[in-house]
Amino acid sequence: MATAADIARQARSRDIRGRWFLASPALVIIALASIGPLAIVMVYSFLAPGSYGDVIWKYSPDAWESVFLKRDIFDNSLSLADAHLSIFWRSLRLSFLTTLIALLFGFPTAYFIATRSPRTREIWLFLVTIPFWTNLLIRTFAIQELIRNEGIVNKLLIRIGMIDAPIQMMFTDFAILLGMAYVYFPLMVLPLYASMEKIDFRLVEAGYDLYATRWKVLRHVIMPMTRPGIIAGSILVFIPTLGAYVTPRVLGGGRNLMLGNLIELQFGQGRNWPLGAALSMTLLAIVLLALMVYVRFAARTGGHHHGQ
Amino acid sequence: MTHHSQDQFAIEVCNVGMVFGSGAHAFKALDDVDVAIRENEFFTLLGPSGCGKTTLLRLIAGFSYPTEGEIRLHGRDIAALPPHKRPVNTVFQNYALFPHMTVSENIAFGLVMLGRPRAEIRDSVDRMLKLVQLEALKDRRTGQLSGGQQQRVALARALAPQPKVLLLDEPLSALDFKLRKEMQIELKRLQHETGITFIFVTHDQEEALTMADRIAVMSSGHILQIGSPRDIYDRPAERFVADFIGETNFMTADVLSCADGTAQVALPGGARFAARVPDGVRPSGQVSIVVRPEHAELVDPGAGAHLTGRLAHVVYFGTDTHYHVLLDTGQRFILRRQNSRNAGAEPPEGAVVGIRIDNGAAQMLKD
C-alpha cells in the first residue's frame, strides 16, 4: 500500500520529469545553436589545414601556435606574431572607442527621448531604429558616399571654401569608427532609454530642490540610475564591433584590418581553417575577458545595484 | 493687498497667476493668488485635487515659474530663481528618495551639493537621524524601508540643509490611518523643534484642522478663505468652505435687521435667531446660513425650539451619534451628540422633535 510519503515522492519526481520535458525545446535550441557550433570550431582549431581549404583530420597544435607566435621561415625560430597581436590590439582599441563614442552621443539622445511626452517618445524611438531595417552593407556604402574624396562632405567643404583639397577620410581609423558608431548607435540608445524611462523624474526635481545644479543632477542622480543601461548598451556595442567585418572591410579598406577581417581571411584566401577557428576562439576569449573586467569595474564604481 | 510688510513674512505670494498651455487649451491653474505666510508658521493649503494647491507649492519650490505676480522670500523676489538657488526644500508626495543611496547618503545629499565640509555633513546627518529616530537604519537602502520610515528619511533629507521654508506636498497621504496620526504629531514636533516655516499641502480637512496654525482653503485656482482652523471651521465665509470642511447644515433665512456684524434672521418655520455676518457683507433679503451639527441639540418640540421636525434616522458612530431630522419645511438637519454614559433617553425614530441651536452658532455665508 502506498503511504502518503510515497505518493508525495512520486508526485515530486513526476513534477521534475515534467519540468525537464517542458524545458526541452529551449535546451535543444541551446545545444544545437550554441554549444554545438562552438564545439565544432574548437575541434577544427586543433586540426591541420587542407591545401584547398577544409581540414585534414589529424591532431595539430600549429594553428594555436601561430595565433600568438610566428616561425621564421629560414631558421625555424619562434617569435611573437606581432601582426596578429597588433590586429588584436587595434580591434580592442577601435571597439572601445566606438563604444565610447556611441555612449557619448547615445546618452543625450536617450535622455532627450525619455523626457519627451509618451506619444512623441514612440516616434523618436521609431526614428532611431529605422536604419536597422536597411541592409548593413547599404548603410556602410552610404557612409562611404558621404566621406569619400569626391563625397558629399568634401565637396561641400570645398564649395564653401573651408578646404582646398579633399580630406582623406576613407580607409582611415576615423572612417571605421564613424561607420561602427553609426551602425551600433541604436544598440546603445535602446538599453539606455529603457533604463532612463524607468527613472522617476521627480527624483530629478528632488535633486534640483536639494541644491544640485544641472550637471550635478546628471552626475549624482541620473547617471547612477542609468548604470544598468550604460552597462547593457556598452556590452551590446562592444561585442559586435570587436568582431565587425563589413564596416572595417568597406570603410577601412584592405590595410586597416580588424579581427573579423583576419578571421575571414583564414577561411577565404588564407585557406587555413584551423587558424581561423583558433582566432575565432581567441576572439571569444577576449570578449569574455573584456566582459568580466567591465562588469567587475562597473559593479565596483557603482555598487548601487538593487539587490532584490 | 499687494504690499505686505517685509520682515515678518517668510513667504509672500503676490497676485500670482499660473496658466498652463496656451490658446484654446490654456488652463488657468492659479488666478490672482495673494497670501502671506508668517515666519515659523505651520501653514496649510487645503483644497480638493485640482484646486491649484500643488501648483502653488511648486511655484514656491521653483519647479515652475508663475505667469504673473511675485513670490517673495523674506522680502526678496525669488519668482525667477531656479530651485537649487532657493533656501526652500520639499518633502514630495511619493518621497522621491534616491534609490541608489543609503539613508545617510540621502540625508547628506543637500549638504554635499552645497559643498559643506565633511565633518559638518557627518554631524548634521547624525543630528537628523536622531531627530527622525532612524539611527539604526542609516546604512540601509531606501527600498528596504517601510512607508513610514521612507517618510522620515524624506523629512530628514529636506530638513538637513536647514531651509528657510519647508514645503510638504501631501506627505501623509500614502500612509495608513494609524501611522498618519503618529506622523501628524511628529510633524508638529519637528516644526516646533526646528523653528522652520512649514507649508503643508493636503486635501484632508481633518489633517489641516489638527496641524495648521493657519489654513488657506483653495478651490479652482483661488484662495477662498485664510484663517485659523477655528475661524475656518466655525466661521466659514463661503459655501464651498463650509461644505468642504466638516459636515454642515445649510438653511435659507430672511434678514430682519443687522448691526455690529450680527444679523437677526428669521429661520424657516419663523423662529428668530442671531447669525454672524462675514466681513464686508451688508446682508439683506434672503441669505444662506450654516450651523455645524454639533452646535445644536434635540429638545422637546415647543420648549424653546428654533426648528421642529421628525426624527428620520439615528446613526451610531461609537464616539458620537448622528440624528437626521426632516424639518417641517422639508429640509434635512443633522445633529451630532457626543455619546456618554449618562446621556438622557433618546427619542425613537419617527418622533416629532425640536432643535435648539446654540447661541452664536449660526454663520451667514457671502453668497
XYZ file of N, CA and C in Angstrom, chain A residues 104-270:
501
model
N 28.702 58.466 -25.752
C 28.756 59.926 -25.671
C 27.580 60.569 -26.414
N 27.233 59.976 -27.583
C 26.109 60.515 -28.343
C 24.791 59.860 -27.943
N 24.882 58.595 -27.508
C 23.668 57.858 -27.175
C 23.023 58.364 -25.898
N 23.834 58.763 -24.928
C 23.286 59.191 -23.638
C 22.370 60.403 -23.778
N 22.866 61.494 -24.405
C 21.944 62.636 -24.564
C 20.737 62.302 -25.431
N 20.957 61.449 -26.452
C 19.832 61.075 -27.313
C 18.756 60.352 -26.503
N 19.201 59.349 -25.725
C 18.243 58.574 -24.926
C 17.562 59.481 -23.905
N 18.336 60.402 -23.328
C 17.766 61.305 -22.328
C 16.710 62.203 -22.968
N 17.051 62.683 -24.160
C 16.107 63.522 -24.899
C 14.801 62.769 -25.131
N 14.928 61.527 -25.603
C 13.724 60.745 -25.902
C 12.930 60.462 -24.621
N 13.646 60.090 -23.556
C 12.967 59.703 -22.313
C 12.233 60.877 -21.676
N 12.640 62.100 -22.023
C 11.986 63.251 -21.397
C 10.887 63.842 -22.286
N 10.627 63.205 -23.449
C 9.502 63.673 -24.280
C 8.194 63.118 -23.710
N 7.080 63.568 -24.262
C 5.788 63.019 -23.854
C 5.672 61.606 -24.429
N 4.918 60.730 -23.750
C 4.878 59.318 -24.159
C 4.629 59.105 -25.652
N 3.779 59.898 -26.246
C 3.472 59.700 -27.674
C 4.657 60.048 -28.553
N 5.287 61.197 -28.270
C 6.428 61.612 -29.083
C 7.592 60.654 -28.919
N 7.717 60.075 -27.709
C 8.788 59.114 -27.456
C 8.775 58.000 -28.480
N 7.562 57.473 -28.749
C 7.464 56.355 -29.678
C 7.964 56.745 -31.053
N 7.643 57.974 -31.455
C 8.096 58.434 -32.767
C 9.620 58.505 -32.806
N 10.216 59.072 -31.761
C 11.683 59.205 -31.728
C 12.349 57.832 -31.731
N 11.803 56.912 -30.950
C 12.378 55.563 -30.899
C 12.298 54.903 -32.267
N 11.157 55.110 -32.907
C 10.933 54.587 -34.244
C 12.011 55.123 -35.194
N 12.266 56.437 -35.108
C 13.263 57.055 -35.984
C 14.657 56.481 -35.724
N 14.951 56.241 -34.451
C 16.276 55.708 -34.114
C 16.461 54.309 -34.689
N 15.358 53.533 -34.725
C 15.505 52.143 -35.166
C 15.380 51.968 -36.678
N 14.894 52.986 -37.377
C 14.694 52.850 -38.830
C 15.943 52.359 -39.572
N 17.141 52.920 -39.316
C 18.314 52.452 -40.068
C 18.532 50.945 -39.930
N 18.060 50.377 -38.832
C 18.219 48.950 -38.608
C 17.470 48.111 -39.632
N 16.509 48.707 -40.283
C 15.705 47.950 -41.248
C 16.420 47.817 -42.581
N 17.470 48.601 -42.748
C 18.183 48.588 -44.010
C 19.385 47.667 -43.881
N 19.780 47.094 -44.989
C 20.925 46.209 -45.005
C 22.175 46.930 -44.525
N 22.966 46.235 -43.708
C 24.185 46.804 -43.141
C 25.142 47.280 -44.225
N 25.261 46.488 -45.285
C 26.184 46.814 -46.370
C 25.790 48.133 -47.026
N 24.470 48.292 -47.223
C 23.991 49.503 -47.892
C 24.234 50.729 -47.019
N 24.005 50.561 -45.718
C 24.260 51.685 -44.812
C 25.738 52.057 -44.822
N 26.584 51.020 -44.897
C 28.018 51.273 -44.890
C 28.448 51.993 -46.173
N 27.882 51.573 -47.302
C 28.209 52.252 -48.561
C 27.687 53.683 -48.562
N 26.575 53.892 -47.842
C 26.035 55.248 -47.746
C 27.027 56.157 -47.025
N 27.651 55.615 -45.995
C 28.664 56.403 -45.287
C 29.856 56.668 -46.193
N 30.202 55.648 -46.976
C 31.302 55.823 -47.917
C 31.006 56.989 -48.867
N 29.751 57.046 -49.298
C 29.342 58.105 -50.218
C 29.523 59.474 -49.561
N 29.327 59.515 -48.235
C 29.477 60.771 -47.507
C 30.927 61.207 -47.420
N 31.814 60.252 -47.093
C 33.158 60.660 -46.677
C 34.247 60.407 -47.710
N 33.902 59.815 -48.867
C 34.991 59.584 -49.826
C 35.479 60.911 -50.381
N 36.614 60.873 -51.070
C 37.251 62.119 -51.505
C 36.341 62.968 -52.376
N 35.547 62.298 -53.243
C 34.596 63.058 -54.060
C 33.217 63.031 -53.414
N 33.187 62.718 -52.131
C 31.915 62.551 -51.433
C 31.275 63.871 -51.046
N 30.102 63.758 -50.429
C 29.288 64.933 -50.140
C 30.002 65.901 -49.197
N 30.611 65.367 -48.138
C 31.241 66.234 -47.143
C 32.387 67.026 -47.752
N 33.277 66.313 -48.453
C 34.421 67.003 -49.055
C 33.994 68.040 -50.085
N 33.028 67.664 -50.929
C 32.526 68.597 -51.950
C 31.990 69.856 -51.297
N 31.209 69.633 -50.212
C 30.579 70.757 -49.518
C 31.639 71.686 -48.926
N 32.640 71.071 -48.284
C 33.680 71.866 -47.632
C 34.480 72.659 -48.662
N 34.732 72.046 -49.816
C 35.459 72.749 -50.875
C 34.599 73.877 -51.429
N 33.313 73.584 -51.612
C 32.377 74.562 -52.148
C 32.330 75.815 -51.270
N 32.257 75.616 -49.935
C 32.177 76.802 -49.069
C 33.560 77.343 -48.739
N 34.598 76.744 -49.320
C 35.929 77.323 -49.232
C 36.678 77.046 -47.951
N 36.214 76.069 -47.159
C 36.937 75.784 -45.928
C 38.215 74.996 -46.190
N 38.201 74.190 -47.258
C 39.414 73.440 -47.619
C 39.636 73.569 -49.120
N 40.908 73.332 -49.553
C 41.228 73.403 -50.974
C 41.242 72.017 -51.587
N 41.813 71.065 -50.838
C 41.891 69.696 -51.336
C 41.044 68.815 -50.434
N 40.468 67.739 -50.985
C 39.636 66.861 -50.155
C 40.426 66.253 -48.995
N 39.750 66.094 -47.858
C 40.365 65.432 -46.709
C 40.241 63.929 -46.901
N 41.329 63.230 -46.696
C 41.294 61.774 -46.818
C 40.622 61.186 -45.575
N 39.382 60.721 -45.763
C 38.692 60.127 -44.619
C 38.497 58.634 -44.807
N 38.300 58.248 -46.084
C 38.139 56.821 -46.351
C 39.429 56.094 -46.007
N 39.287 54.800 -45.662
C 40.422 53.932 -45.370
C 41.259 54.438 -44.201
N 40.598 55.115 -43.248
C 41.304 55.513 -42.025
C 40.543 54.925 -40.834
N 41.185 54.989 -39.671
C 40.505 54.548 -38.452
C 39.273 55.404 -38.194
N 39.371 56.682 -38.574
C 38.224 57.569 -38.400
C 36.999 57.025 -39.119
N 37.219 56.582 -40.361
C 36.106 56.046 -41.155
C 35.500 54.827 -40.469
N 36.379 53.941 -39.955
C 35.880 52.733 -39.283
C 35.080 53.115 -38.040
N 35.629 54.044 -37.263
C 34.950 54.475 -36.039
C 33.590 55.082 -36.361
N 33.589 55.972 -37.357
C 32.347 56.633 -37.744
C 31.303 55.595 -38.147
N 31.740 54.648 -39.006
C 30.819 53.635 -39.502
C 30.276 52.768 -38.385
N 31.173 52.306 -37.517
C 30.721 51.385 -36.467
C 29.859 52.112 -35.435
N 30.245 53.320 -35.087
C 29.455 54.067 -34.102
C 28.051 54.306 -34.654
N 27.981 54.619 -35.957
C 26.676 54.857 -36.574
C 25.839 53.582 -36.593
N 26.478 52.489 -37.002
C 25.744 51.236 -37.157
C 25.219 50.735 -35.816
N 26.039 50.841 -34.762
C 25.635 50.255 -33.490
C 24.993 51.258 -32.534
N 24.817 52.494 -33.012
C 24.192 53.542 -32.197
C 22.857 53.112 -31.576
N 21.919 52.538 -32.363
C 20.632 52.138 -31.767
C 20.802 51.124 -30.630
N 21.822 50.250 -30.755
C 22.031 49.256 -29.708
C 22.478 49.911 -28.403
N 23.028 51.111 -28.496
C 23.382 51.855 -27.290
C 22.161 52.626 -26.772
N 21.442 53.250 -27.708
C 20.324 54.115 -27.305
C 19.202 53.326 -26.639
N 18.873 52.153 -27.210
C 17.699 51.438 -26.709
C 17.827 50.998 -25.245
N 18.915 50.324 -24.848
C 19.013 49.989 -23.411
C 19.132 51.215 -22.517
N 19.810 52.255 -23.006
C 19.892 53.482 -22.213
C 18.493 54.055 -21.997
N 17.735 54.091 -23.100
C 16.367 54.600 -22.994
C 15.544 53.755 -22.030
N 15.705 52.425 -22.147
C 14.911 51.530 -21.296
C 15.158 51.809 -19.816
N 16.418 52.096 -19.454
C 16.656 52.342 -18.030
C 16.303 53.779 -17.650
N 16.398 54.704 -18.607
C 16.023 56.090 -18.294
C 14.514 56.244 -18.162
N 13.814 55.457 -18.976
C 12.358 55.551 -18.962
C 11.823 55.196 -17.579
N 12.554 54.326 -16.886
C 12.107 53.880 -15.575
C 12.420 54.903 -14.482
N 13.273 55.875 -14.801
C 13.625 56.868 -13.779
C 12.396 57.704 -13.444
N 12.154 57.846 -12.164
C 11.087 58.713 -11.706
C 11.642 60.141 -11.760
N 11.127 60.956 -12.677
C 11.731 62.268 -12.861
C 11.471 63.215 -11.692
N 10.645 62.746 -10.753
C 10.527 63.523 -9.523
C 11.826 63.461 -8.734
N 12.616 62.396 -8.989
C 13.924 62.314 -8.344
C 14.836 63.414 -8.863
N 14.682 63.746 -10.140
C 15.458 64.831 -10.718
C 15.054 66.146 -10.051
N 13.759 66.318 -9.857
C 13.279 67.509 -9.155
C 13.814 67.553 -7.726
N 13.812 66.374 -7.079
C 14.333 66.315 -5.715
C 15.794 66.745 -5.702
N 16.536 66.346 -6.739
C 17.937 66.743 -6.839
C 18.084 68.254 -6.948
N 17.314 68.853 -7.864
C 17.354 70.317 -8.017
C 16.962 70.997 -6.723
N 15.945 70.425 -6.074
C 15.436 71.032 -4.846
C 16.513 71.043 -3.773
N 17.380 70.004 -3.791
C 18.421 69.891 -2.776
C 19.734 70.491 -3.282
N 19.623 71.589 -3.990
C 20.768 72.445 -4.324
C 21.723 71.876 -5.358
N 21.294 70.837 -6.113
C 22.158 70.317 -7.156
C 21.944 71.117 -8.432
N 23.055 71.508 -9.079
C 22.940 72.161 -10.376
C 22.604 71.101 -11.417
N 22.371 71.533 -12.650
C 22.006 70.574 -13.703
C 23.071 69.495 -13.857
N 24.320 69.929 -13.873
C 25.418 68.987 -14.064
C 25.482 67.989 -12.906
N 25.279 68.500 -11.684
C 25.350 67.617 -10.517
C 24.169 66.647 -10.475
N 23.005 67.097 -10.932
C 21.860 66.184 -11.009
C 22.180 65.057 -11.991
N 22.781 65.425 -13.113
C 23.161 64.424 -14.111
C 24.144 63.428 -13.511
N 25.137 63.978 -12.826
C 26.239 63.178 -12.303
C 25.792 62.304 -11.114
N 24.973 62.858 -10.213
C 24.680 62.160 -8.961
C 23.314 61.484 -8.929
N 22.432 61.850 -9.831
C 21.099 61.240 -9.802
C 20.845 60.424 -11.076
N 20.976 61.079 -12.227
C 20.579 60.402 -13.464
C 21.574 59.300 -13.848
N 22.867 59.629 -13.820
C 23.841 58.641 -14.275
C 23.869 57.385 -13.410
N 23.877 57.501 -12.088
C 23.864 56.257 -11.298
C 22.630 55.410 -11.565
N 21.503 56.066 -11.836
C 20.289 55.300 -12.036
C 20.209 54.721 -13.436
N 21.053 55.229 -14.354
C 21.075 54.725 -15.724
C 22.158 53.668 -15.888
N 22.905 53.388 -14.804
C 24.047 52.472 -14.906
C 23.702 51.134 -15.570
N 22.572 50.480 -15.212
C 22.277 49.208 -15.896
C 22.190 49.381 -17.404
N 21.621 50.504 -17.854
C 21.510 50.779 -19.283
C 22.871 51.033 -19.905
N 23.733 51.744 -19.180
C 25.073 52.031 -19.692
C 25.842 50.728 -19.869
N 25.729 49.840 -18.874
C 26.438 48.561 -18.955
C 25.892 47.732 -20.118
N 24.562 47.601 -20.192
C 23.966 46.783 -21.247
C 24.302 47.344 -22.626
N 24.170 48.658 -22.792
C 24.446 49.291 -24.077
C 25.898 49.111 -24.485
N 26.810 49.292 -23.531
C 28.231 49.160 -23.842
C 28.556 47.742 -24.295
N 27.969 46.761 -23.605
C 28.224 45.370 -23.984
C 27.676 45.087 -25.381
N 26.454 45.587 -25.631
C 25.823 45.337 -26.927
C 26.588 45.991 -28.069
N 27.284 47.079 -27.799
C 28.060 47.731 -28.853
C 29.459 47.120 -28.944
N 30.065 46.883 -27.798
C 31.463 46.432 -27.779
C 31.633 45.067 -28.449
N 30.770 44.119 -28.106
C 30.956 42.751 -28.599
C 30.858 42.658 -30.126
N 29.784 43.154 -30.737
C 29.742 43.022 -32.202
C 30.819 43.848 -32.907
N 31.223 44.980 -32.346
C 32.252 45.762 -33.032
C 33.593 45.043 -32.988
N 33.836 44.303 -31.906
C 35.106 43.585 -31.791
C 35.255 42.584 -32.936
N 34.146 41.974 -33.335
C 34.214 41.014 -34.426
C 33.713 41.572 -35.742
N 33.538 42.896 -35.824
C 32.943 43.510 -37.016
C 33.734 43.151 -38.274
N 33.004 42.959 -39.354
C 33.665 42.537 -40.586
C 33.379 43.502 -41.736
N 32.094 43.782 -41.945
C 31.700 44.571 -43.111
C 32.265 45.994 -43.045
N 32.053 46.663 -41.898
C 32.422 48.069 -41.795
C 33.926 48.299 -41.982
N 34.787 47.574 -41.254
C 36.222 47.790 -41.475
C 36.643 47.403 -42.892
N 35.949 46.424 -43.483
C 36.310 45.979 -44.825
C 36.008 47.073 -45.848
N 34.803 47.660 -45.732
C 34.389 48.648 -46.733
C 35.054 50.002 -46.476
N 35.006 50.461 -45.215
C 35.477 51.817 -44.913
C 36.963 51.851 -44.588
N 37.482 50.710 -44.090
C 38.891 50.694 -43.705
C 39.789 50.221 -44.829
N 39.190 49.645 -45.875
C 39.984 49.154 -46.980
C 40.761 47.920 -46.560
N 41.732 47.520 -47.353
C 42.470 46.304 -47.050
C 43.513 46.507 -45.962
N 43.902 47.761 -45.733
C 45.052 47.978 -44.859
C 44.688 47.939 -43.386
N 43.459 48.413 -43.079
C 43.099 48.535 -41.677
C 42.250 47.350 -41.230
N 42.943 46.217 -41.002
C 42.225 45.009 -40.640
C 41.773 45.047 -39.185
N 40.619 44.403 -38.977
C 40.229 44.109 -37.602
C 40.104 42.600 -37.476
N 39.830 42.134 -36.268
C 39.803 40.700 -36.010
C 38.881 39.943 -36.958
N 37.725 40.524 -37.206
C 36.756 39.878 -38.080
C 37.331 39.638 -39.466
N 38.064 40.630 -39.974
C 38.651 40.513 -41.303
C 39.760 39.468 -41.326
N 40.531 39.429 -40.248
C 41.624 38.467 -40.145
C 41.067 37.044 -40.180
N 39.948 36.848 -39.454
C 39.328 35.523 -39.419
C 38.790 35.154 -40.800
N 38.144 36.123 -41.422
C 37.574 35.876 -42.753
C 38.679 35.474 -43.732
N 39.832 36.141 -43.582
C 40.972 35.889 -44.457
C 41.401 34.421 -44.386
N 41.380 33.861 -43.179
C 41.829 32.475 -42.999
C 40.876 31.495 -43.667
N 39.595 31.826 -43.647
C 38.623 30.914 -44.257
C 38.544 31.129 -45.762
N 38.997 32.305 -46.221
C 38.941 32.610 -47.655
C 40.299 32.384 -48.293
N 40.959 33.507 -48.639
C 42.227 33.423 -49.355
C 43.278 32.609 -48.609
N 43.285 32.717 -47.268
C 44.329 32.070 -46.481
C 44.245 30.553 -46.501
